[in-house]
């Protein structure tokens, strides 16, 4: 049973890297409802604890709260805004899109990403993508002062306009920021599924600043010192006319075998595959060594952690509108719930790399 | 030089993230000749000689544990395997090489890397990794038990001729062998400092175990063992021990390198590519570090070359250097006590 209202709320809230306060407020209130203790690390990651006093290896689940977006870099006299990308963007996906500017008081304003007039556009410009530095946000104002009066200034956060949409009576949904708000949603649903159960100590790490460099992953891991960790993120689906790889919407939770910063360790993969078979959980694989996830920093923090990433296939990652399948999300929630219920000291010895 | 053991090392499957077979080969030598074995959580393995002295410093000698390799990314319908490389291996080094695939159940399958062309009619060329597949002799996907994510290594034979060893994974297996022989040589000696000597998981792929091992050992000074490209100035097969003077990852500790070069007759090597020293020297509180090793030809290929004389020279040099070191000297390499 998917809680689409919660997924909508979590993915629609504005929170770029370094500006995750509103997301962490939602996470904290959900942990409060479940009576979980929580704290924050030195840069704002939220860590919830469940069954911390039980015996067993410390299991951490991590998902990042930050989305890709922009910061206001400068405002010209006419009121057009120049942007600093936060996280990676392809400029082709930006002109003509709606964005929201959030000032330091949390007030939100509409902005339209500017574009060239298309009529009479010479062919050589028509066939090129713009450089990201050429982009600007059109706030519809007459001059800079009108923005100043609204409290808009250099450094303010800019995020895609949210638009949560269930696709045509399917289990596919679209919105901004499913990378990685779906991970945050999954963690909350796992905590709910485990609500009255006792299990190995569980730490729910909602990390900050993954997109610019996996930063909260490092700090949260130092706070928790987990024995085993599963990072939850999204991975590129290759099931469209333009993109082809083995990963498909609806084929189940993805066991990410490698990313640009980490390799899933064999024994942990074998154990996760066993759990999938035992509980008939639909799963698939991704082998993609270009993108990174929090695992990149988690596994090599301090003396090392047995760690891998479980992913949700996503179309159109890092754009205003990404698509995922709730079937994959449900499979991921079930898998994580079973993993937390089943992992004990014996299993930890089994997956140890020593 | 223990040629049989080096052969076993080179023939085992030790691709990045799957190094436990290497650890199993190193364990007996470490257990019999040192006071304890130290591991980190990624599987790195060190022999630890504990000094009886109070306030003994910690000296670390470390090499990589993982060999370069590949990973299956897709099992194609026609039974071939599409793959990615884990490290920066040239496409030209891959074409036509024999490989071993490690399946989920730990069985191994042999295959050959081919391009998708008819060689006799179309010529043998591969410009990018997308031109390549692994062919295991199956024509139907259904008969193969390989899965996406399975690791792949080169599958070369090990042989010696003219006192040169030809094998896959000499980098880092000769260094693993060197560690074991140094520990064996030091068995009867008591040192006034603590010595940790061993191999680090997932180093070749990106210095990951380098960080976790350094965190675990907390060295006061270190030597990072590595290979240097054969044929560059000061690094040639049969040319003896080489010491890194500079690379883009580290400028070596002056006091440590002057002492090392003064005591040994190592040749200085100016390179660009970094090695484990890049991270040992700046992890946790940091420590004086120098990169030391020998020349290796065809590094990263299915057929690397190392001179047996060089392996022996490195063992003797390191043994003698450790016996020349003491606690006071290690302290003097550093910059005073670390006040918290």
XYZ file of C-alpha atoms in Angstrom:
694
model
C 0.000 0.000 0.000
C 1.744 3.137 -1.139
C 1.425 6.335 0.787
C 1.412 8.660 -2.206
C 0.470 11.706 -0.147
C 3.649 11.319 1.879
C 5.756 10.733 -1.234
C 4.234 13.857 -2.795
C 4.948 15.936 0.307
C 8.543 14.730 0.645
C 9.443 15.137 -3.023
C 7.673 18.475 -3.494
C 9.339 20.331 -0.628
C 12.278 22.548 -1.634
C 15.745 21.453 -0.458
C 18.945 21.752 -2.497
C 22.340 20.664 -1.152
C 23.131 22.760 1.887
C 19.533 23.967 2.252
C 17.826 20.796 3.484
C 16.051 22.289 6.532
C 12.494 21.840 5.272
C 13.143 18.227 4.308
C 14.747 17.461 7.648
C 11.724 19.021 9.400
C 9.412 16.546 7.664
C 11.760 13.649 8.488
C 12.004 14.671 12.138
C 8.241 14.978 12.495
C 7.769 11.498 10.992
C 10.327 10.078 13.433
C 8.529 11.851 16.271
C 5.249 10.209 15.276
C 7.020 6.841 15.553
C 8.624 7.757 18.894
C 12.109 7.356 17.485
C 15.047 9.210 19.014
C 16.987 11.266 16.539
C 19.872 13.714 16.333
C 21.688 15.649 13.641
C 25.344 15.490 12.636
C 27.639 18.497 12.255
C 26.276 19.566 8.860
C 22.612 18.688 9.275
C 22.094 15.003 8.397
C 19.273 13.538 10.516
C 19.940 10.191 12.175
C 16.999 8.303 13.676
C 17.591 5.353 15.997
C 15.468 2.268 16.554
C 16.280 -0.645 18.866
C 19.660 0.913 19.627
C 19.835 -1.094 22.858
C 19.192 -4.477 21.268
C 21.994 -6.965 20.600
C 23.296 -7.336 17.104
C 25.305 -5.602 14.399
C 24.535 -1.916 13.793
C 22.623 -1.599 10.539
C 22.365 1.803 8.891
C 20.092 2.794 6.023
C 21.062 6.026 4.272
C 19.282 8.257 1.770
C 20.141 11.818 0.841
C 17.713 14.673 1.473
C 19.194 17.108 -1.016
C 17.933 17.572 -4.578
C 19.704 19.151 -7.538
C 18.843 22.789 -8.179
C 20.496 26.182 -8.323
C 21.630 29.058 -6.158
C 21.080 32.663 -7.202
C 24.494 33.873 -8.351
C 23.565 37.398 -9.413
C 20.614 39.616 -10.340
C 20.949 42.131 -13.148
C 19.344 45.597 -13.236
C 16.384 44.334 -15.244
C 15.692 41.639 -12.666
C 16.957 38.640 -14.615
C 18.619 36.089 -12.352
C 21.883 34.233 -13.145
C 22.350 30.836 -11.570
C 24.984 28.607 -9.977
C 24.109 24.938 -10.597
C 24.040 22.800 -7.457
C 24.485 19.195 -8.629
C 24.758 18.251 -12.291
C 22.313 19.514 -14.921
C 22.131 19.160 -18.692
C 21.247 22.620 -20.066
C 19.061 21.037 -22.757
C 16.476 20.173 -20.061
C 16.176 23.678 -18.646
C 14.949 26.450 -20.998
C 11.233 27.019 -20.651
C 10.860 25.138 -17.353
C 9.139 26.482 -14.225
C 11.226 27.027 -11.090
C 10.654 28.331 -7.581
C 12.877 30.829 -5.804
C 12.905 30.537 -2.015
C 14.117 33.523 0.005
C 15.748 33.271 3.402
C 12.366 33.499 5.143
C 11.081 30.521 3.204
C 8.753 32.584 0.990
C 8.423 31.186 -2.512
C 8.239 32.929 -5.880
C 7.752 31.793 -9.467
C 10.499 31.897 -12.059
C 10.555 30.797 -15.682
C 13.872 29.644 -17.156
C 14.496 31.894 -20.120
C 15.088 30.772 -23.670
C 15.774 32.169 -27.106
C 12.986 33.323 -29.327
C 12.482 30.405 -31.659
C 11.249 32.276 -34.697
C 14.024 33.043 -37.139
C 16.557 31.084 -35.079
C 19.508 30.305 -37.330
C 20.084 26.587 -37.893
C 23.469 26.503 -36.183
C 21.939 27.796 -32.928
C 18.836 25.654 -33.293
C 20.910 22.473 -33.291
C 23.094 23.288 -30.279
C 22.483 23.130 -26.558
C 23.250 26.262 -24.607
C 26.061 26.527 -22.135
C 24.622 26.478 -18.625
C 26.134 29.914 -17.969
C 23.863 31.404 -20.650
C 20.727 30.486 -18.716
C 18.742 32.987 -16.705
C 15.582 32.967 -14.628
C 12.779 35.335 -15.711
C 10.809 36.457 -12.660
C 8.451 38.613 -14.714
C 9.482 41.763 -12.832
C 10.375 45.116 -14.330
C 13.610 45.691 -12.431
C 15.944 44.382 -9.733
C 14.377 46.487 -6.994
C 11.104 44.566 -7.276
C 13.034 41.395 -6.392
C 14.893 43.094 -3.564
C 11.530 44.180 -2.153
C 10.462 40.537 -2.150
C 13.532 39.616 -0.091
C 15.142 37.784 -3.003
C 18.940 37.948 -2.993
C 22.181 36.287 -4.036
C 22.493 32.854 -2.431
C 18.770 32.028 -2.404
C 17.767 28.507 -3.402
C 16.097 27.765 -6.739
C 14.304 24.442 -7.260
C 12.110 22.956 -10.004
C 8.403 23.674 -9.577
C 6.922 20.499 -8.110
C 4.197 18.689 -10.018
C 3.359 15.289 -8.553
C 1.438 13.274 -11.114
C 0.176 9.706 -11.143
C 0.492 8.560 -14.738
C -2.796 7.549 -16.284
C -4.063 4.838 -13.908
C -0.676 3.138 -13.674
C 1.687 2.639 -10.786
C 4.090 5.137 -12.354
C 4.452 8.552 -10.752
C 6.273 11.700 -11.832
C 7.679 14.638 -9.872
C 10.884 16.557 -9.284
C 13.487 15.286 -6.818
C 12.663 11.577 -6.678
C 16.468 11.465 -6.581
C 16.614 10.908 -3.674
C 13.359 11.847 -1.891
C 12.017 8.404 -2.822
C 14.857 7.090 -0.642
C 13.718 9.245 2.270
C 10.142 8.031 1.724
C 11.300 4.411 1.666
C 13.164 4.832 4.953
C 10.098 6.267 6.682
C 7.912 3.442 5.365
C 10.450 0.862 6.557
C 10.457 2.457 10.013
C 6.645 2.220 10.042
C 6.690 -1.429 8.916
C 9.046 -2.221 11.803
C 7.116 -0.144 14.300
C 6.245 -2.721 16.928
C 9.072 -5.119 16.166
C 12.397 -5.737 17.869
C 15.466 -6.237 15.718
C 19.167 -5.491 15.411
C 20.060 -1.830 16.153
C 18.854 0.304 13.230
C 20.062 3.786 12.279
C 18.166 5.806 9.702
C 20.574 8.346 8.209
C 18.958 11.078 6.122
C 22.105 12.637 4.741
C 22.789 16.139 3.438
C 24.893 17.295 0.499
C 25.202 14.082 -1.484
C 24.964 15.735 -4.899
C 28.062 17.954 -4.666
C 30.205 15.222 -3.131
C 28.678 12.643 -0.772
C 29.438 14.863 2.187
C 26.742 14.023 4.721
C 27.402 10.339 4.037
C 30.852 10.727 5.492
C 29.805 12.686 8.572
C 26.729 10.576 9.377
C 28.777 7.380 9.077
C 31.339 8.785 11.487
C 28.538 9.482 13.991
C 26.864 6.089 13.679
C 29.871 3.763 13.110
C 27.648 1.124 11.470
C 28.634 -2.486 10.826
C 26.453 -2.868 7.740
C 24.891 -0.129 5.619
C 22.419 0.024 2.747
C 22.307 3.283 0.852
C 19.054 3.904 -1.035
C 19.246 5.965 -4.205
C 17.957 6.067 -7.766
C 19.609 4.543 -10.828
C 19.171 5.230 -14.543
C 16.492 3.128 -16.196
C 17.343 1.986 -19.705
C 13.874 1.155 -20.974
C 13.026 4.085 -23.244
C 13.532 4.671 -26.973
C 16.529 6.879 -26.146
C 18.220 5.001 -23.312
C 19.148 1.359 -23.211
C 20.522 -0.650 -20.276
C 19.392 -3.667 -18.268
C 17.474 -1.627 -15.717
C 13.686 -1.304 -16.206
C 10.818 0.428 -14.413
C 8.698 -2.226 -12.729
C 11.293 -5.012 -12.736
C 11.922 -4.620 -9.024
C 14.394 -3.177 -6.560
C 17.860 -2.744 -8.062
C 20.988 -4.268 -6.542
C 23.591 -1.737 -7.677
C 26.732 -3.755 -8.330
C 29.044 -0.788 -8.889
C 29.128 2.974 -9.121
C 31.962 5.360 -9.804
C 33.105 5.243 -6.168
C 32.260 1.828 -4.809
C 31.738 -1.854 -5.603
C 29.057 -3.931 -3.897
C 30.924 -6.594 -1.884
C 30.270 -10.171 -3.080
C 29.157 -11.668 0.238
C 26.709 -8.901 1.009
C 25.229 -9.195 -2.497
C 24.903 -12.966 -2.050
C 23.049 -12.450 1.238
C 20.684 -9.872 -0.221
C 19.978 -12.188 -3.180
C 19.165 -14.984 -0.716
C 16.668 -12.749 1.103
C 15.086 -11.773 -2.218
C 14.667 -15.443 -3.135
C 13.390 -16.385 0.326
C 10.658 -13.751 0.293
C 10.046 -13.758 -3.452
C 11.088 -10.103 -3.812
C 11.392 -8.977 -7.403
C 14.881 -7.586 -8.050
C 17.206 -6.615 -10.888
C 20.774 -5.385 -11.335
C 22.543 -2.234 -12.393
C 26.179 -2.026 -13.491
C 26.867 1.628 -14.058
C 30.196 3.099 -13.097
C 29.531 6.730 -13.952
C 27.167 7.998 -11.269
C 27.887 8.038 -7.526
C 25.880 7.380 -4.391
C 26.398 7.838 -0.659
C 27.998 4.363 -0.585
C 31.030 5.939 -2.238
C 31.940 7.580 1.043
C 30.210 5.289 3.515
C 32.137 2.103 2.722
C 35.556 3.650 3.235
C 34.855 5.826 6.252
C 37.050 5.140 9.294
C 37.904 1.429 9.359
C 35.428 0.621 6.569
C 31.802 -0.551 6.407
C 30.143 -3.539 4.687
C 27.929 -1.520 2.408
C 26.028 -1.493 -0.864
C 23.397 0.599 -2.621
C 19.842 -0.548 -3.320
C 18.249 1.582 -6.011
C 14.976 2.579 -7.616
C 15.018 2.736 -11.417
C 14.312 6.262 -12.606
C 13.704 7.877 -15.984
C 14.827 11.485 -16.557
C 17.006 11.820 -13.443
C 18.180 15.375 -12.698
C 15.386 17.027 -14.630
C 12.210 18.790 -13.517
C 10.129 15.665 -13.976
C 11.427 12.167 -13.225
C 9.407 8.959 -13.422
C 9.502 5.929 -11.123
C 7.374 2.852 -10.569
C 5.751 2.348 -7.168
C 6.118 -1.415 -7.668
C 9.905 -1.020 -7.420
C 9.489 1.203 -4.374
C 7.286 -1.382 -2.628
C 9.802 -4.133 -3.372
C 12.563 -2.015 -1.882
C 10.564 -1.365 1.292
C 9.845 -5.070 1.737
C 13.491 -6.009 1.076
C 14.832 -3.529 3.603
C 12.265 -4.535 6.203
C 13.214 -8.206 5.848
C 16.930 -7.389 5.934
C 16.578 -5.481 9.197
C 14.429 -8.235 10.711
C 16.807 -11.010 9.712
C 20.278 -9.547 10.178
C 22.014 -10.723 13.347
C 25.574 -11.367 14.534
C 25.785 -14.638 12.660
C 24.807 -12.986 9.377
C 27.326 -10.235 10.051
C 30.095 -12.832 10.358
C 28.865 -14.399 7.138
C 29.156 -11.153 5.183
C 32.349 -9.930 6.852
C 35.217 -9.121 4.505
C 37.880 -10.207 6.997
C 62.258 -15.569 -3.726
C 59.438 -18.030 -3.106
C 58.492 -18.725 -6.696
C 55.835 -21.329 -5.860
C 54.047 -18.939 -3.557
C 54.266 -16.115 -6.096
C 52.769 -18.468 -8.689
C 49.852 -19.270 -6.343
C 49.353 -15.575 -5.670
C 49.267 -14.635 -9.341
C 46.929 -17.470 -10.221
C 44.359 -16.681 -7.546
C 41.366 -14.433 -8.224
C 41.940 -11.126 -6.477
C 40.031 -8.475 -8.400
C 39.058 -5.289 -6.511
C 36.495 -5.995 -3.751
C 37.075 -9.782 -3.847
C 40.497 -10.217 -2.286
C 39.869 -12.846 0.384
C 41.785 -15.539 -1.518
C 44.846 -13.290 -1.376
C 44.358 -12.854 2.377
C 44.210 -16.631 2.820
C 47.581 -17.002 1.067
C 49.144 -14.253 3.174
C 47.747 -15.363 6.531
C 50.108 -18.279 7.279
C 53.265 -16.253 6.606
C 51.947 -13.420 8.770
C 50.667 -15.642 11.577
C 53.915 -17.615 11.893
C 56.291 -14.667 11.743
C 54.577 -11.774 13.530
C 52.821 -11.164 16.839
C 49.365 -10.605 15.442
C 47.326 -10.082 12.302
C 45.420 -6.808 11.938
C 42.459 -6.439 9.546
C 40.256 -3.508 8.644
C 36.574 -3.874 7.706
C 37.233 -3.995 3.969
C 39.535 -7.014 4.288
C 42.992 -5.389 4.299
C 45.522 -7.613 6.095
C 48.650 -6.675 8.023
C 51.293 -8.549 9.989
C 51.944 -6.634 13.204
C 55.200 -6.865 15.151
C 54.517 -5.315 18.521
C 57.434 -3.651 20.270
C 58.066 -4.181 23.979
C 59.050 -0.521 24.297
C 56.691 1.967 25.842
C 55.575 4.797 23.552
C 56.766 2.851 20.538
C 56.019 4.579 17.236
C 54.169 2.773 14.447
C 55.873 2.220 11.082
C 53.683 0.991 8.240
C 54.742 -0.709 5.011
C 51.743 -1.181 2.740
C 50.968 -2.384 -0.756
C 47.752 -2.859 -2.743
C 45.826 -6.134 -2.464
C 43.619 -5.955 -5.520
C 44.469 -6.659 -9.156
C 42.809 -4.760 -11.959
C 39.787 -6.365 -13.557
C 36.386 -6.034 -15.104
C 32.714 -6.537 -14.317
C 29.949 -8.100 -16.421
C 27.325 -5.459 -17.181
C 24.975 -7.495 -19.331
C 24.421 -11.092 -20.415
C 23.482 -10.768 -24.092
C 20.871 -12.975 -25.727
C 23.530 -14.546 -27.935
C 25.470 -15.767 -24.888
C 28.216 -13.134 -25.021
C 28.909 -10.802 -22.103
C 29.103 -7.035 -22.227
C 31.434 -5.657 -19.567
C 33.035 -2.576 -18.037
C 36.565 -2.148 -16.738
C 37.052 -1.375 -13.063
C 40.313 0.429 -13.639
C 41.708 2.446 -16.500
C 42.742 -0.372 -18.835
C 43.366 0.481 -22.477
C 40.995 -1.145 -24.965
C 44.030 -2.389 -26.869
C 45.174 -4.258 -23.746
C 41.862 -6.133 -23.607
C 41.209 -7.346 -27.115
C 41.857 -11.073 -27.598
C 42.833 -11.690 -23.950
C 41.708 -14.733 -22.036
C 39.651 -13.938 -18.956
C 38.200 -15.699 -15.925
C 34.690 -14.886 -14.718
C 33.874 -15.469 -11.046
C 30.242 -16.595 -10.813
C 27.904 -16.095 -7.860
C 28.484 -19.687 -6.657
C 32.271 -19.139 -6.741
C 32.789 -21.340 -9.767
C 34.900 -19.879 -12.564
C 34.267 -19.751 -16.281
C 36.895 -19.015 -18.922
C 36.278 -16.730 -21.849
C 38.016 -14.588 -24.404
C 37.532 -10.891 -25.123
C 36.644 -10.365 -28.760
C 35.379 -7.601 -30.948
C 32.166 -8.141 -32.784
C 33.804 -8.271 -36.216
C 34.789 -11.001 -38.605
C 38.514 -10.704 -38.161
C 39.586 -12.434 -41.359
C 37.411 -10.181 -43.486
C 37.109 -7.048 -41.440
C 40.390 -6.709 -39.612
C 41.086 -6.761 -35.915
C 40.490 -3.422 -34.312
C 38.693 -2.068 -31.296
C 38.368 1.644 -30.730
C 36.191 1.624 -27.644
C 34.989 -0.766 -24.981
C 31.603 -0.808 -26.712
C 33.244 -2.805 -29.508
C 34.154 -5.596 -27.083
C 32.366 -8.587 -25.580
C 33.476 -11.685 -23.676
C 32.826 -14.916 -25.527
C 32.592 -18.028 -23.312
C 31.550 -20.377 -26.077
C 27.844 -20.348 -25.228
C 25.380 -19.362 -27.923
C 22.339 -19.040 -25.713
C 21.917 -16.839 -22.689
C 19.854 -19.542 -21.010
C 22.837 -21.871 -20.653
C 25.035 -19.344 -18.858
C 25.016 -18.880 -15.102
C 26.826 -15.550 -15.268
C 24.940 -12.561 -13.830
C 25.400 -8.783 -14.152
C 27.924 -7.713 -11.554
C 30.133 -10.809 -11.752
C 33.829 -9.922 -11.546
C 36.329 -10.773 -14.283
C 40.120 -11.086 -14.251
C 42.752 -11.775 -16.846
C 43.559 -15.477 -17.181
C 47.206 -15.590 -18.212
C 49.649 -18.388 -17.530
C 52.516 -17.737 -15.157
C 55.977 -18.418 -16.496
C 59.612 -17.486 -15.893
C 62.296 -17.126 -18.501
C 65.641 -15.392 -18.373
C 64.917 -14.499 -14.738
C 61.905 -12.458 -15.764
C 58.443 -13.394 -14.504
C 55.566 -13.093 -16.978
C 52.078 -13.238 -15.461
C 48.879 -11.330 -14.821
C 48.583 -9.266 -11.648
C 52.303 -9.033 -10.866
C 51.168 -5.640 -9.738
C 50.515 -6.103 -6.837
C 51.297 -9.800 -6.277
C 55.090 -9.320 -6.288
C 54.564 -6.669 -3.605
C 52.368 -9.062 -1.579
C 55.170 -11.655 -1.838
C 57.749 -9.049 -0.787
C 55.700 -8.270 2.353
C 55.654 -11.938 3.339
C 59.389 -12.410 2.781
C 60.273 -9.286 4.791
C 58.147 -10.531 7.697
C 59.855 -13.916 7.466
C 63.308 -12.255 7.504
C 62.409 -10.226 10.588
C 60.991 -13.102 12.599
C 63.873 -13.388 15.030
C 64.441 -9.645 15.365
C 62.991 -7.433 18.085
C 62.310 -3.852 17.056
C 61.969 -0.848 19.337
C 59.042 0.360 17.235
C 55.789 -1.287 16.107
C 55.813 -2.544 12.539
C 52.701 -3.117 10.438
C 53.344 -4.646 7.025
C 50.677 -5.820 4.650
C 48.187 -5.305 1.845
C 45.179 -3.015 1.420
C 41.842 -3.957 -0.162
C 40.408 -1.978 -3.047
C 43.523 0.155 -3.401
C 44.180 -0.276 -7.127
C 40.618 0.703 -7.927
C 40.876 3.983 -6.059
C 42.765 3.925 -2.743
C 39.682 2.924 -0.787
C 41.285 0.332 1.498
C 44.252 2.689 1.694
C 42.112 5.020 3.764
C 40.537 2.366 5.964
C 43.875 0.614 6.559
C 45.640 3.869 7.450
C 42.790 4.706 9.832
C 43.154 1.280 11.437
C 46.970 1.285 11.743
C 47.430 5.020 12.592
C 51.058 5.111 11.357
C 53.708 7.620 12.441
C 55.643 7.060 9.218
C 55.110 4.824 6.207
C 56.507 3.282 3.063
C 53.992 2.658 0.280
C 55.085 -0.214 -1.969
C 54.241 0.158 -5.639
C 55.490 -0.612 -9.131
C 56.999 1.912 -11.504
C 56.729 1.876 -15.299
C 59.588 -0.017 -16.907
C 61.571 2.051 -19.371
C 61.285 5.446 -17.764
C 64.431 7.097 -16.485
C 65.600 5.304 -13.347
C 63.101 2.469 -13.546
C 64.217 -0.504 -15.602
C 63.870 -4.242 -15.256
C 66.897 -5.503 -13.319
C 67.613 -1.923 -12.284
C 66.966 -2.546 -8.593
C 64.927 -0.611 -6.065
C 63.190 2.617 -7.092
C 61.957 5.424 -4.853
C 59.310 7.975 -5.859
C 60.659 11.531 -5.827
C 57.426 13.140 -7.006
C 53.988 12.322 -8.374
C 50.742 14.229 -8.610
C 49.447 12.619 -5.427
C 52.291 13.341 -3.023
C 55.501 15.208 -2.443
C 57.477 12.782 -0.274
C 58.655 13.508 3.242
C 62.072 15.088 3.017
C 63.614 13.581 6.103
C 62.298 10.103 5.395
C 63.320 10.084 1.735
C 66.788 11.497 2.477
C 67.311 8.799 5.086
C 66.021 6.078 2.770
C 68.048 7.175 -0.238
C 71.123 7.710 1.920
C 70.930 4.222 3.382
C 69.897 2.295 0.256
C 71.008 2.795 -3.298
C 67.518 3.328 -4.660
C 67.032 5.241 -7.895
C 64.836 8.320 -7.775
C 61.793 8.338 -10.077
C 59.793 11.369 -11.190
C 56.319 10.353 -12.288
C 52.776 11.647 -12.510
C 50.534 8.778 -11.448
C 49.966 8.572 -7.697
C 49.984 5.443 -5.558
C 48.945 4.442 -2.032
C 51.266 7.093 -0.608
C 48.857 9.713 -2.005
C 46.390 8.814 0.699
C 48.517 7.319 3.446
C 50.344 10.605 3.929
C 47.219 12.703 4.374
C 44.730 10.350 6.035
C 43.823 10.850 9.721
C 46.491 13.147 11.166
C 48.929 12.519 8.310
C 52.452 11.079 8.428
C 55.788 11.167 6.587
C 55.494 8.759 3.673
C 57.635 7.622 0.750
C 56.768 5.377 -2.206
C 59.216 2.532 -2.841
C 59.177 -0.292 -5.374
C 60.530 -1.868 -8.522
C 60.037 -1.630 -12.265
C 57.200 -3.496 -13.947
C 56.668 -3.831 -17.695
C 53.239 -3.859 -19.406
C 51.523 -2.842 -16.186
C 47.743 -3.230 -16.333
C 47.918 -5.785 -19.129
C 47.386 -9.519 -19.198
C 51.139 -10.078 -19.313
C 53.133 -8.005 -16.898
C 56.899 -8.418 -16.514
C 59.047 -8.198 -13.378
C 62.683 -9.171 -12.825
C 63.345 -11.729 -10.086
C 66.531 -9.881 -9.156
C 64.448 -6.785 -8.460
C 62.026 -8.680 -6.219
C 64.946 -10.035 -4.188
C 66.572 -6.593 -4.087
C 63.371 -5.038 -2.708
C 63.075 -7.719 0.004
C 66.692 -7.213 1.097
C 66.504 -3.427 0.965
C 63.340 -3.277 3.050
C 64.647 -5.816 5.582
C 67.913 -3.906 5.999
C 66.109 -0.573 6.184
C 63.769 -1.737 8.938
C 66.736 -3.046 10.943
C 68.471 0.321 10.472
C 65.414 2.227 11.757
C 64.608 2.947 15.371
C 61.987 4.764 17.398
C 63.970 8.002 17.640
C 64.538 8.180 13.894
C 60.848 7.625 13.196
C 60.039 10.398 15.660
C 62.490 12.705 13.893
C 60.875 12.089 10.511
C 57.762 13.702 11.983
C 56.908 17.118 13.371
C 56.594 16.670 17.106
C 53.869 15.233 19.278
C 50.283 15.596 18.211
C 48.496 17.571 20.916
C 44.745 17.134 21.074
